[in-house]
Short mmCIF file of C-alpha atoms in Angstrom, two decimals:
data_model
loop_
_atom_site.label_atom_id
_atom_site.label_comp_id
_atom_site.label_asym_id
_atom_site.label_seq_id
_atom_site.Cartn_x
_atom_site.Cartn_y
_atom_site.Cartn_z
CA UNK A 1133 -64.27 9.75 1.35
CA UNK A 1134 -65.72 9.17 -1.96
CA UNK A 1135 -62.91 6.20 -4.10
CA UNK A 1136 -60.45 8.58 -5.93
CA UNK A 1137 -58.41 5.97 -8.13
CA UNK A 1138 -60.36 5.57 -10.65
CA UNK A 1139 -60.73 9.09 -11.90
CA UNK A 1140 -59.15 11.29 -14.62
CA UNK A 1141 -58.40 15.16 -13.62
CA UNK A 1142 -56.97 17.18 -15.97
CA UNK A 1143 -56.18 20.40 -14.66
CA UNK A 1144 -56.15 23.95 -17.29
CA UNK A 1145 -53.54 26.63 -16.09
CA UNK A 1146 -53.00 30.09 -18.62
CA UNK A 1147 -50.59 32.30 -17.21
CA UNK A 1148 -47.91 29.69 -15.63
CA UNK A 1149 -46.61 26.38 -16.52
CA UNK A 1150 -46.04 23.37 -13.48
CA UNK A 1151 -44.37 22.80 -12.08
CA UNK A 1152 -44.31 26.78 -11.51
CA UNK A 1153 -47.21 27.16 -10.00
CA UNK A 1154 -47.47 26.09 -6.74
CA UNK A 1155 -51.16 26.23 -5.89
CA UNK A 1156 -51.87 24.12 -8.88
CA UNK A 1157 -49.17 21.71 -8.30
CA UNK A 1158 -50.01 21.05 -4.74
CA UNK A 1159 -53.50 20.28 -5.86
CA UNK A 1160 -52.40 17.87 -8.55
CA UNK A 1161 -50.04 16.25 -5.99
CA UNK A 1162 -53.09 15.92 -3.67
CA UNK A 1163 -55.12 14.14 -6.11
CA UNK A 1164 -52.11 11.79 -7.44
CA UNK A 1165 -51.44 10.54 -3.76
CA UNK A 1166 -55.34 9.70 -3.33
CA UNK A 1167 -54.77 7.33 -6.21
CA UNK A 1168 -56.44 9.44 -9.33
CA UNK A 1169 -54.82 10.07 -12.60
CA UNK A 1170 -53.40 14.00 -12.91
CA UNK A 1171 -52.75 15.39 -16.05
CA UNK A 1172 -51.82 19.58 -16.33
CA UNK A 1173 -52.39 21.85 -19.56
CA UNK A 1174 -50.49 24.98 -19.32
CA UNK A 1175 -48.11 26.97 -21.13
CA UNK A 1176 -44.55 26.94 -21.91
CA UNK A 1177 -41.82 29.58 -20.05
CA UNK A 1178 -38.46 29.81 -19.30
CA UNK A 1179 -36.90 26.44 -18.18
CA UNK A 1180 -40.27 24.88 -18.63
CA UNK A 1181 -40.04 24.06 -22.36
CA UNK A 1182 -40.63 20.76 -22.54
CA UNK A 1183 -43.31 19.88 -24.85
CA UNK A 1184 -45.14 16.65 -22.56
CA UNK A 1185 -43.10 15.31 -19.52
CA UNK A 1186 -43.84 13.29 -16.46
CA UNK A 1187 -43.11 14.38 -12.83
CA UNK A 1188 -43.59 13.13 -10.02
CA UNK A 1189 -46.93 10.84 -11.67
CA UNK A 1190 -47.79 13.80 -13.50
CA UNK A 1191 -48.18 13.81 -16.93
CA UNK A 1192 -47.38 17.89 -18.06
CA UNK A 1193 -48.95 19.12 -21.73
CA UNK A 1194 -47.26 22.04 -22.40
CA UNK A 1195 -48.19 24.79 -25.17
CA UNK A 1196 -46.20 27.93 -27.15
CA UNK A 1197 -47.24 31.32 -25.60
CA UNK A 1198 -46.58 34.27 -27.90
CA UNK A 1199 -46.84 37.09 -26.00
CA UNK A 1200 -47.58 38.86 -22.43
CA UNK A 1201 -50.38 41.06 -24.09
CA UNK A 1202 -50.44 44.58 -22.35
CA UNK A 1203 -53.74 46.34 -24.66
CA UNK A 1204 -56.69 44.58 -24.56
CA UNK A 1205 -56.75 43.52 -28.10
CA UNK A 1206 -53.77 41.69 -27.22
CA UNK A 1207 -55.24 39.56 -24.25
CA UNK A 1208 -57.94 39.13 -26.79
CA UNK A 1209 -55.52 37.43 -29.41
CA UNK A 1210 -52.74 35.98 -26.58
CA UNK A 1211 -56.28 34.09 -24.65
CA UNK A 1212 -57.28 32.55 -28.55
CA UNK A 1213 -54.31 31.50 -29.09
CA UNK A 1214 -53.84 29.77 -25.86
CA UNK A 1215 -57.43 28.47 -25.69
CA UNK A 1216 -57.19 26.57 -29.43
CA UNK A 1217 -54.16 25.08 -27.86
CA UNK A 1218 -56.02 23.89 -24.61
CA UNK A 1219 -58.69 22.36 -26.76
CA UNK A 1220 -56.60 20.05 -29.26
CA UNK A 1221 -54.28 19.24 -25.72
CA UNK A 1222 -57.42 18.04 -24.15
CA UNK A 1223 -58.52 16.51 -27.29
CA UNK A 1224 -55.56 14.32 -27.40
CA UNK A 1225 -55.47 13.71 -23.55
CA UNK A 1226 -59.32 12.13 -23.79
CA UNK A 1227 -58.67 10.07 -26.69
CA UNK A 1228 -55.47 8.34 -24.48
CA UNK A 1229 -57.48 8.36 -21.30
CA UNK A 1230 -61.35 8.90 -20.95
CA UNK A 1231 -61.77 12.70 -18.41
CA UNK A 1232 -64.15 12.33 -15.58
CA UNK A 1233 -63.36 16.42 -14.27
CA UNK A 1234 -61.59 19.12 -16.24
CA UNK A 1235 -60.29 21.78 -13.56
CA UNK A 1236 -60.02 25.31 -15.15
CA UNK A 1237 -58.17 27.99 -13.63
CA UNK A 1238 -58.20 31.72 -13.86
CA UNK A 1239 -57.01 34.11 -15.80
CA UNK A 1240 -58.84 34.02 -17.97
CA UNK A 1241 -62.74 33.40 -17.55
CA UNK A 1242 -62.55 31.67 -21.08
CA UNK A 1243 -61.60 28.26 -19.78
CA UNK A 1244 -65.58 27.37 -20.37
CA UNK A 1245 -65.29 27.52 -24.23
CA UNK A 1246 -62.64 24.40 -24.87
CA UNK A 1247 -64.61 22.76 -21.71
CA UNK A 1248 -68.10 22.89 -23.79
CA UNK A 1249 -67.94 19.99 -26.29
CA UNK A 1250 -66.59 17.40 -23.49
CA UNK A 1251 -69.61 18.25 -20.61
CA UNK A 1252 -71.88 16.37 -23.77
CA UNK A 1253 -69.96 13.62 -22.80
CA UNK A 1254 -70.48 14.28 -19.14
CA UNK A 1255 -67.44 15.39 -18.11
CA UNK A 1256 -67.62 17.37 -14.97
CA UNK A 1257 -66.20 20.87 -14.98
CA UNK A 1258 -64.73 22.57 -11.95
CA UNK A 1259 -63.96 26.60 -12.21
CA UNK A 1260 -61.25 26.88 -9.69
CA UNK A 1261 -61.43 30.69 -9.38
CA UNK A 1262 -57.73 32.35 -9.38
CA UNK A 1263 -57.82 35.82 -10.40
CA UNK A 1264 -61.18 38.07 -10.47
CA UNK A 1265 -60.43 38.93 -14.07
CA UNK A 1266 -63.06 42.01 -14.27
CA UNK A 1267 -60.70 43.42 -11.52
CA UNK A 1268 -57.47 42.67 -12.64
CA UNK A 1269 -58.17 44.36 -16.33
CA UNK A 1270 -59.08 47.39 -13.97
CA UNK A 1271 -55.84 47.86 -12.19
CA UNK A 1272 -53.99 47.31 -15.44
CA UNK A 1273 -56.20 49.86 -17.65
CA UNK A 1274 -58.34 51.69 -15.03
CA UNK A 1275 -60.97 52.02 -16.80
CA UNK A 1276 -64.30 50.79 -17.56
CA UNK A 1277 -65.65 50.46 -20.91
CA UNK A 1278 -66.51 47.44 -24.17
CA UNK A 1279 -63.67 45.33 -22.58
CA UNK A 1280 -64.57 45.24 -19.12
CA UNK A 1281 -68.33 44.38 -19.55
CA UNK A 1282 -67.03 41.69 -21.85
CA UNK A 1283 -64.83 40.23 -19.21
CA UNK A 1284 -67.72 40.47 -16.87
CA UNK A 1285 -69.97 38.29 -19.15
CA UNK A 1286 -67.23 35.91 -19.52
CA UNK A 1287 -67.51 35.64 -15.75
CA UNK A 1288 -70.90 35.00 -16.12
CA UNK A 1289 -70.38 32.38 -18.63
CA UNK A 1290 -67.05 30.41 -16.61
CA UNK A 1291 -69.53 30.81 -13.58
CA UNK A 1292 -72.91 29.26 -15.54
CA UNK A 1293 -70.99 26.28 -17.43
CA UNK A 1294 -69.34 25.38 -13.54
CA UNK A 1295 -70.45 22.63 -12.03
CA UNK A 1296 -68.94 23.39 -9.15
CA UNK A 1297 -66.08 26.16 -8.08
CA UNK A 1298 -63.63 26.37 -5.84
CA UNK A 1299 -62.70 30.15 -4.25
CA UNK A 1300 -59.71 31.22 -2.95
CA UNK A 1301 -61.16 33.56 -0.02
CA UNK A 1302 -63.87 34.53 0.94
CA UNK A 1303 -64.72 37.61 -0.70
CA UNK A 1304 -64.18 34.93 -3.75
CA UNK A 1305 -66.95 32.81 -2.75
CA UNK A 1306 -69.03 36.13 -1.83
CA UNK A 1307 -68.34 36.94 -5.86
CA UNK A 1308 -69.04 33.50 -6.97
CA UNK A 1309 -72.79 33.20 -5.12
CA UNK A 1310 -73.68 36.70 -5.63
CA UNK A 1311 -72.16 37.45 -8.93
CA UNK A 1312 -71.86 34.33 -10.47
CA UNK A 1313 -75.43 32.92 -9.32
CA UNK A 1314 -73.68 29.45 -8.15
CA UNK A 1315 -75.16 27.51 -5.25
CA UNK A 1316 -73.61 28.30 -2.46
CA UNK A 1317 -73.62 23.95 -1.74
CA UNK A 1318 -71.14 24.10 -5.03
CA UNK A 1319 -68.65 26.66 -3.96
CA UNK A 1320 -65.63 25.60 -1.72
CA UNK A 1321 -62.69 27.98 -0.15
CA UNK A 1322 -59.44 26.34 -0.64
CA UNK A 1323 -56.97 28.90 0.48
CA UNK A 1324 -53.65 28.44 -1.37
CA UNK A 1325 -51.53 27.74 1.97
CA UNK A 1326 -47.89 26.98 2.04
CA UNK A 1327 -46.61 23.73 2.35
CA UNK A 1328 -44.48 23.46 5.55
CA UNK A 1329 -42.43 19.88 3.85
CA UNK A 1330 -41.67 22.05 0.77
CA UNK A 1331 -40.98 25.65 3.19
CA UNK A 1332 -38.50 24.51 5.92
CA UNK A 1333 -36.63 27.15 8.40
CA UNK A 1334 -33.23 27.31 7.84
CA UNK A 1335 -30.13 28.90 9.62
CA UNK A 1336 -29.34 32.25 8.09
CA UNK A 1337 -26.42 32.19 5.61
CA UNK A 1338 -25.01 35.56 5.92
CA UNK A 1339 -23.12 35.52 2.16
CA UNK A 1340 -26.90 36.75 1.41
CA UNK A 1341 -26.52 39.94 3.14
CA UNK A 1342 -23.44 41.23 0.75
CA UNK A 1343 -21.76 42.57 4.22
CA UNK A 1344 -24.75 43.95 5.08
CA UNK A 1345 -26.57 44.20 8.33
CA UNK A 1346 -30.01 43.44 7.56
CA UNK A 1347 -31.28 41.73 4.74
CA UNK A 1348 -35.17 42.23 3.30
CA UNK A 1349 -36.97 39.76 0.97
CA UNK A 1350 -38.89 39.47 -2.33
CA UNK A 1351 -40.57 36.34 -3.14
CA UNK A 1352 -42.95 36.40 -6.14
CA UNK A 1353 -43.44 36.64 -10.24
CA UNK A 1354 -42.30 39.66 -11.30
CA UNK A 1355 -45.49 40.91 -14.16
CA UNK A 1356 -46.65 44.04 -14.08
CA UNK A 1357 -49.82 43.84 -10.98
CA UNK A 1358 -47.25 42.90 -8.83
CA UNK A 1359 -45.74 46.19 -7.55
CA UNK A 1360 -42.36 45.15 -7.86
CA UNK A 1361 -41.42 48.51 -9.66
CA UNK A 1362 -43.13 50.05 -6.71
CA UNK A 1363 -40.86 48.25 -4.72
CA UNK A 1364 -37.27 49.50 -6.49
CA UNK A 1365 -38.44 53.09 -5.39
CA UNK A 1366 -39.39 52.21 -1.84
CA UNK A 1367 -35.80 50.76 -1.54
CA UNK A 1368 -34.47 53.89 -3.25
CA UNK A 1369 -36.09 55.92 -0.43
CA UNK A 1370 -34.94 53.43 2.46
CA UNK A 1371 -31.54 53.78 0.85
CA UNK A 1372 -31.47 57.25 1.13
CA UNK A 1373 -32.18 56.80 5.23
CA UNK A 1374 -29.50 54.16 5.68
CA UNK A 1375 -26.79 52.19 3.79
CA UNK A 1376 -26.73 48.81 5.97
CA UNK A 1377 -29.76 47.16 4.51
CA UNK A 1378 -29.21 44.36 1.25
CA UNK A 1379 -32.23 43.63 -0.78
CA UNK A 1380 -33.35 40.07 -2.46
CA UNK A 1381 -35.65 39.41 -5.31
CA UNK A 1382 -36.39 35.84 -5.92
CA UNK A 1383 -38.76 35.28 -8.59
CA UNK A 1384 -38.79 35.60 -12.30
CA UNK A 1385 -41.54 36.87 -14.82
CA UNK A 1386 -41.86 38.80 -18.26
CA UNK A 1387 -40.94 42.12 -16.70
CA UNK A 1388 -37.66 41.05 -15.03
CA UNK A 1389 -35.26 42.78 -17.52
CA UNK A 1390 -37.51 45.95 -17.11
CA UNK A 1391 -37.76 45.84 -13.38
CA UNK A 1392 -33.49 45.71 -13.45
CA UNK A 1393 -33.25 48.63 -16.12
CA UNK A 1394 -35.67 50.27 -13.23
CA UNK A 1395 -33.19 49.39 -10.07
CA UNK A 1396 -29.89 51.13 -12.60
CA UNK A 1397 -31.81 54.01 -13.22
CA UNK A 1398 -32.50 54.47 -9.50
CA UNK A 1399 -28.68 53.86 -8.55
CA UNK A 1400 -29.33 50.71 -6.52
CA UNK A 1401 -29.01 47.41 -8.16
CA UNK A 1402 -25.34 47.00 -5.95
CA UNK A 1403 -28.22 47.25 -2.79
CA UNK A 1404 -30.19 44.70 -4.41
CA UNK A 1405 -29.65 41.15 -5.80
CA UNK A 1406 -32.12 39.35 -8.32
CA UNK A 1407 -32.28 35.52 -7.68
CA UNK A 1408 -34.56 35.36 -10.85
CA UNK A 1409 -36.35 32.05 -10.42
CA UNK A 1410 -35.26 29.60 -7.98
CA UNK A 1411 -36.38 26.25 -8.30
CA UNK A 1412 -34.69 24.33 -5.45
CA UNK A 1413 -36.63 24.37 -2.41
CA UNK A 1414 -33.61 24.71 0.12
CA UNK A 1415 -32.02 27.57 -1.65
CA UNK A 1416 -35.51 29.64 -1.83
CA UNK A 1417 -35.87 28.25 2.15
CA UNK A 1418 -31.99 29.48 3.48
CA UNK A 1419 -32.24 33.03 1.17
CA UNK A 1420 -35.71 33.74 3.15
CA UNK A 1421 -34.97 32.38 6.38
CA UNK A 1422 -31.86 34.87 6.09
CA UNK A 1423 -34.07 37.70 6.04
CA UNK A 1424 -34.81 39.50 8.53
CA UNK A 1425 -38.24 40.50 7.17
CA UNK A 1426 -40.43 40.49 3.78
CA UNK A 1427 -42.00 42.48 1.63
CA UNK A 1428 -45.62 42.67 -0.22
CA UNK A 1429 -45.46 45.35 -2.34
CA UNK A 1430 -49.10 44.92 -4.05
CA UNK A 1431 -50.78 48.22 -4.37
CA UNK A 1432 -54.09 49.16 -3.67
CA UNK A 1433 -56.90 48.47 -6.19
CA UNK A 1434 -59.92 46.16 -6.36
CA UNK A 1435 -58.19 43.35 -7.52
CA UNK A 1436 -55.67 43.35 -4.92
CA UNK A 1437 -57.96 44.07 -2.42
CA UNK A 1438 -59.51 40.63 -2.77
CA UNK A 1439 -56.86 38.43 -3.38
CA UNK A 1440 -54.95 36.19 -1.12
CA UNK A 1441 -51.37 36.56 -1.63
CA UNK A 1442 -49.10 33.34 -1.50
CA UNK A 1443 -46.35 35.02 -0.72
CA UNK A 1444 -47.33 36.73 2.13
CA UNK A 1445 -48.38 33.13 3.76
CA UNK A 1446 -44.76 31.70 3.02
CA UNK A 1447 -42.92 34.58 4.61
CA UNK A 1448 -44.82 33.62 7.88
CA UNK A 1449 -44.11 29.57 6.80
CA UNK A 1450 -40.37 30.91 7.35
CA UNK A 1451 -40.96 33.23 10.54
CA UNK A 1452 -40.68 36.47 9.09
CA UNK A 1453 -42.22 39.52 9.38
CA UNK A 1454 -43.85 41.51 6.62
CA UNK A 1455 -44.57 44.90 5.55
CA UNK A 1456 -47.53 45.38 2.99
CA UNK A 1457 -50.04 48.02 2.13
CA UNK A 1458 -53.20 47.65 3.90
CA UNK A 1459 -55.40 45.13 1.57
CA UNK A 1460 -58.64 43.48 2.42
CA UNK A 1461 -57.15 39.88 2.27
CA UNK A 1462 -53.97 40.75 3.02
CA UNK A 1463 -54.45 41.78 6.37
CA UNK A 1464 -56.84 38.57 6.95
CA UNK A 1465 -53.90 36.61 6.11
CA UNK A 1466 -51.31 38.19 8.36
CA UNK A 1467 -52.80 39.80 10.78
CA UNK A 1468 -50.67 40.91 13.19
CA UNK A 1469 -47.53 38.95 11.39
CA UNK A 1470 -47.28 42.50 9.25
CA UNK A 1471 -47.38 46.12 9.50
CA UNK A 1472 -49.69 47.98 7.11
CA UNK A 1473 -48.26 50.70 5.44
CA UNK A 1474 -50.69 53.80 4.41
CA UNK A 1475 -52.41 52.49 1.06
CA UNK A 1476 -50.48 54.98 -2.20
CA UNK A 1477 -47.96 56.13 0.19
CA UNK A 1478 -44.24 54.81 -0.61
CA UNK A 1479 -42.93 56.71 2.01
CA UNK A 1480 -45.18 55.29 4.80
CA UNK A 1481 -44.16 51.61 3.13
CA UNK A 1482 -39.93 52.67 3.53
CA UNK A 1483 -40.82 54.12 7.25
CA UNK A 1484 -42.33 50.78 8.06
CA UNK A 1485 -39.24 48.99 6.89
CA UNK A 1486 -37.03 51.33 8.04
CA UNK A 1487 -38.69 51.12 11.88
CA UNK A 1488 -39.52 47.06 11.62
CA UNK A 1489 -35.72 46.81 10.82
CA UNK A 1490 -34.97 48.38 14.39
CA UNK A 1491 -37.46 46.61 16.05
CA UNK A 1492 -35.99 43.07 16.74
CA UNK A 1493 -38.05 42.01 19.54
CA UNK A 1494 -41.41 42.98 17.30
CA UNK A 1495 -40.04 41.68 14.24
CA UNK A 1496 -39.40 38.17 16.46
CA UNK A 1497 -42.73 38.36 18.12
CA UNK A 1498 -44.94 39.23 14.84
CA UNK A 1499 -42.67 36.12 12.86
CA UNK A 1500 -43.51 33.68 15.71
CA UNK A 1501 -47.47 34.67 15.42
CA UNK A 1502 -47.15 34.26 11.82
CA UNK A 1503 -46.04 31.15 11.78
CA UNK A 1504 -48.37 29.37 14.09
CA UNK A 1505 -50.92 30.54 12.36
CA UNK A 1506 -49.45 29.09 9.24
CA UNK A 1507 -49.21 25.46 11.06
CA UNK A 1508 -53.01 26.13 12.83
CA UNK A 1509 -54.73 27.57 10.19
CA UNK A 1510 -53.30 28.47 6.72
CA UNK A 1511 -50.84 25.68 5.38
CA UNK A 1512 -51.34 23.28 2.61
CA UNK A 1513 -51.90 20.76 5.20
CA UNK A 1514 -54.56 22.06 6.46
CA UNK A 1515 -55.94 23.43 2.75
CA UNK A 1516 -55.40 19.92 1.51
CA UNK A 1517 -58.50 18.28 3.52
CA UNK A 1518 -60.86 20.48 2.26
CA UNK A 1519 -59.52 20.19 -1.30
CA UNK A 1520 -60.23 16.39 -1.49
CA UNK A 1521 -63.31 17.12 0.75
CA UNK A 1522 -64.60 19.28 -2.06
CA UNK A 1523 -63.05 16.37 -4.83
CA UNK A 1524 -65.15 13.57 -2.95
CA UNK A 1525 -68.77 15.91 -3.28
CA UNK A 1526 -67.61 16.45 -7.02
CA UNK A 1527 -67.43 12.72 -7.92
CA UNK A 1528 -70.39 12.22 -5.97
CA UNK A 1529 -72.81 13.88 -8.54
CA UNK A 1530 -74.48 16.07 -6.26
CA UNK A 1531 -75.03 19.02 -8.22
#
C-alpha cells in the first residue's frame, strides 16, 4: 500500500461539523492511523462551536453558518457564504502545511470553485459524492426549472474538476460514470458502514421504555428530507391501535423545535421522548439496544431512492429490526433485516410496526440477519480497506 505519512488531506464538509458526522470522521480517523496529516473544514452547530480544535490528531477549522436556507435563493446565498469561508480556511491551512489532496463532500456540488486555484499547484482533488444534489432540490421543491439545471451543471462541473470520486452506492457510481463522464478506473464505492468498536450491543435498560412494553427507535438528523414529521403521524396512528408502545428520537437538527411543536399538536409527545443529540457512544448504544425495533421514515422520491441510509446500517450494528418504506438502496442495505412498508402509505408504515411489534420470533430472526451482514459485509471495517485502497491509487498519480 502506497506510504501514507507523508501526506496532507484536508477534508471539506457543508452541512455538518466533526466530529458530527460520522462518515467523514471515520474516514479522517482512517487516514490519521495510516500515518497522514488530517485536517476537516466544516461548519459550526450546536455544541460544535469551537473556532479550530484538535481531536483525536485532528486538527478541526470550523466556520459561522447563517442559515438552513429553505427557497432556492437562499441555498444560493447560505452555499456563498459557506464557500468564501472554505477558501480563506484552506488558504490558511496550506500556508501552515503544504495540501497534497483536498477531499470535498456533498451538498453542495460547489466544493470545485474554492478547490480551483490550489489544483495549479497540483493539489489533487477527490469529490467524495454524499448527496445527489439535483435530486435532493427535487424532493424539497418538486419541481424542475432555472435552479435545477443549474444544480445539474454544477454536477457537471464537481464531476469534471475530480480527479478521482468516491460513491456511496452503486447507483452513485452508475451517476458518476454516466452522468458525470468520470472513468470508471477513478470512481470507488465506499459504503458509509457502521463501526462495530464505536456501535456495541448493550443490555436493555428498561427506564427507556417510560413503563412501557415495547420501545421503537429514531436515530438520525432531524432537517426537513428526513421524514421525521412523517414519522410523528405514523406514531399518532399506532397510538390510536395501542397504548403500550414508547417512542425515542435521538438526533438533533434545525427542525427539532418544529418537529416537537408537531408531536403537541398531535397529542403525543408523553408517547415519545427526544434525546436531541447524543454524543456518548454508550448512551446512543444502551437507548438502541433497548429497542425492540427501528424506524426509517425516509419517503419516497428520487433522492431517497438512491441513497444509502446510515442509520438503517446501525440499527442492524445493534440487532434490531427495521421498518422503512420500500427504497432502492434501502432495501439493498437491509434486506430481509426490515419490512417494507407500501411507498406514500402511513398507514401501511403503522401496520408494519404495529405487526413487527407482535412478532418476536421475526423481529429476533430479521435482527440476527442484520447484523451478520453488518460484520460480513457492511461495517466500517470492512468499508475502511477499500477507503485506503482507493487513498493508495490517489497518491499514486494514476489518473
Amino acid at each position: 500500500m502506497r506510504d501514507f505519512t507523508d501526506k496532507h488531506i484536508v477534508i471539506i464538509i457543508e452541512d455538518m461539523p466533526a466530529p458530527l458526522d460520522r462518515r467523514v470522521w471515520q474516514e479522517a480517523i482512517a487516514l490519521k492511523e495510516k500515518g497522514s496529516s488530517v485536517s476537516i473544514i466544516c461548519p459550526k452547530m450546536k455544541g460544535y462551536n469551537k473556532s479550530y480544535e484538535v481531536i483525536d490528531g485532528i486538527k478541526i477549522y470550523r466556520h459561522p453558518i447563517p442559515f438552513e436556507a429553505e427557497r432556492a435563493v437562499g441555498f444560493l446565498l447560505e452555499y456563498s457564504t459557506a464557500l468564501l469561508f472554505e477558501f480563506a480556511l484552506l488558504v490558511k491551512i496550506y500556508l501552515k502545511q503544504k495540501i497534497n489532496v483536498i477531499q470535498g463532500c456533498t451538498p453542495p456540488d460547489l466544493m470545485f470553485l474554492p478547490v480551483l486555484p490550489f489544483k495549479l499547484f497540483g493539489v489533487k482533488y477527490v469529490f467524495d459524492h454524499h448527496d445527489l444534489n439535483p435530486e435532493l432540490y427535487l424532493s424539497k421543491f418538486n419541481k424542475k426549472g432555472f435552479f435545477y439545471q443549474l444544480l445539474k451543471l454544477f454536477e457537471k462541473m464537481n464531476f469534471r474538476t475530480a480527479d478521482f470520486s468516491i460513491a456511496m452506492n452503486s447507483s452513485y457510481k452508475n451517476i458518476a460514470i454516466e452522468r458525470g463522464k468520470m472513468n470508471p478506473e477513478n470512481v470507488s464505492i465506499v459504503r458509509s458502514g457502521p463501526d462495530l468498536e464505536r456501535l456495541k450491543i448493550c443490555k436493555e435498560n428498561m427506564k427507556y421504555k417510560n413503563d412501557k412494553k415495547f420501545l421503537v427507535g429514531y436515530l438520525g438528523v432531524i432537517s426537513k428530507q428526513d421524514g421525521v414529521d412523517l414519522l410523528m403521524k405514523i406514531i399518532r396512528l399506532v397510538l390510536d391501535r395501542r397504548d403500550d408502545v414508547q417512542f425515542a428520537i435521538i438526533g438533533g437538527g434545525l427542525e427539532l423545535e418544529n418537529i416537537k411543536d408537531i408531536a403537541a399538536k398531535l397529542k403525543i409527545k408523553n408517547d415519545v421522548t427526544f434525546y436531541g443529540m447524543v454524543k456518548d457512544n454508550n448512551l446512543l448504544s444502551e437507548i438502541i439496544s433497548t429497542c425492540d425495533i427501528c424506524v426509517n421514515p425516509d419517503e419516497y422520491n428520487e433522492f431517497n431512492d438512491t441513497c444509502t441510509s446510515v442509520k438503517i446500517m446501525e440499527y442492524m450494528a445493534l440487532k434490531k429490526a427495521v421498518v422503512q418504506f420500500d427504497l432502492k438502496e434501502g432495501r439493498y442495505s437491509a434486506q430481509k433485516a426490515a419490512l417494507y412498508a407500501e411507498n406514500g402509505s402511513l398507514h401501511d408504515f403503522a401496520d408494519k410496526i404495529c405487526y413487527l411489534l407482535d412478532q418476536k420470533m421475526l423481529r429476533e430472526e430479521m435482527a440476527e440477519f442484520g447484523y451478520q451482514r453488518v460484520v460480513k459485509e457492511l461495517s466500517w471495517q470492512n468499508e475502511k480497506m477499500k477507503y485506503l485502497n482507493f487513498y493508495s491509487k490517489v497518491f499514486s498519480n494514476r489518473n
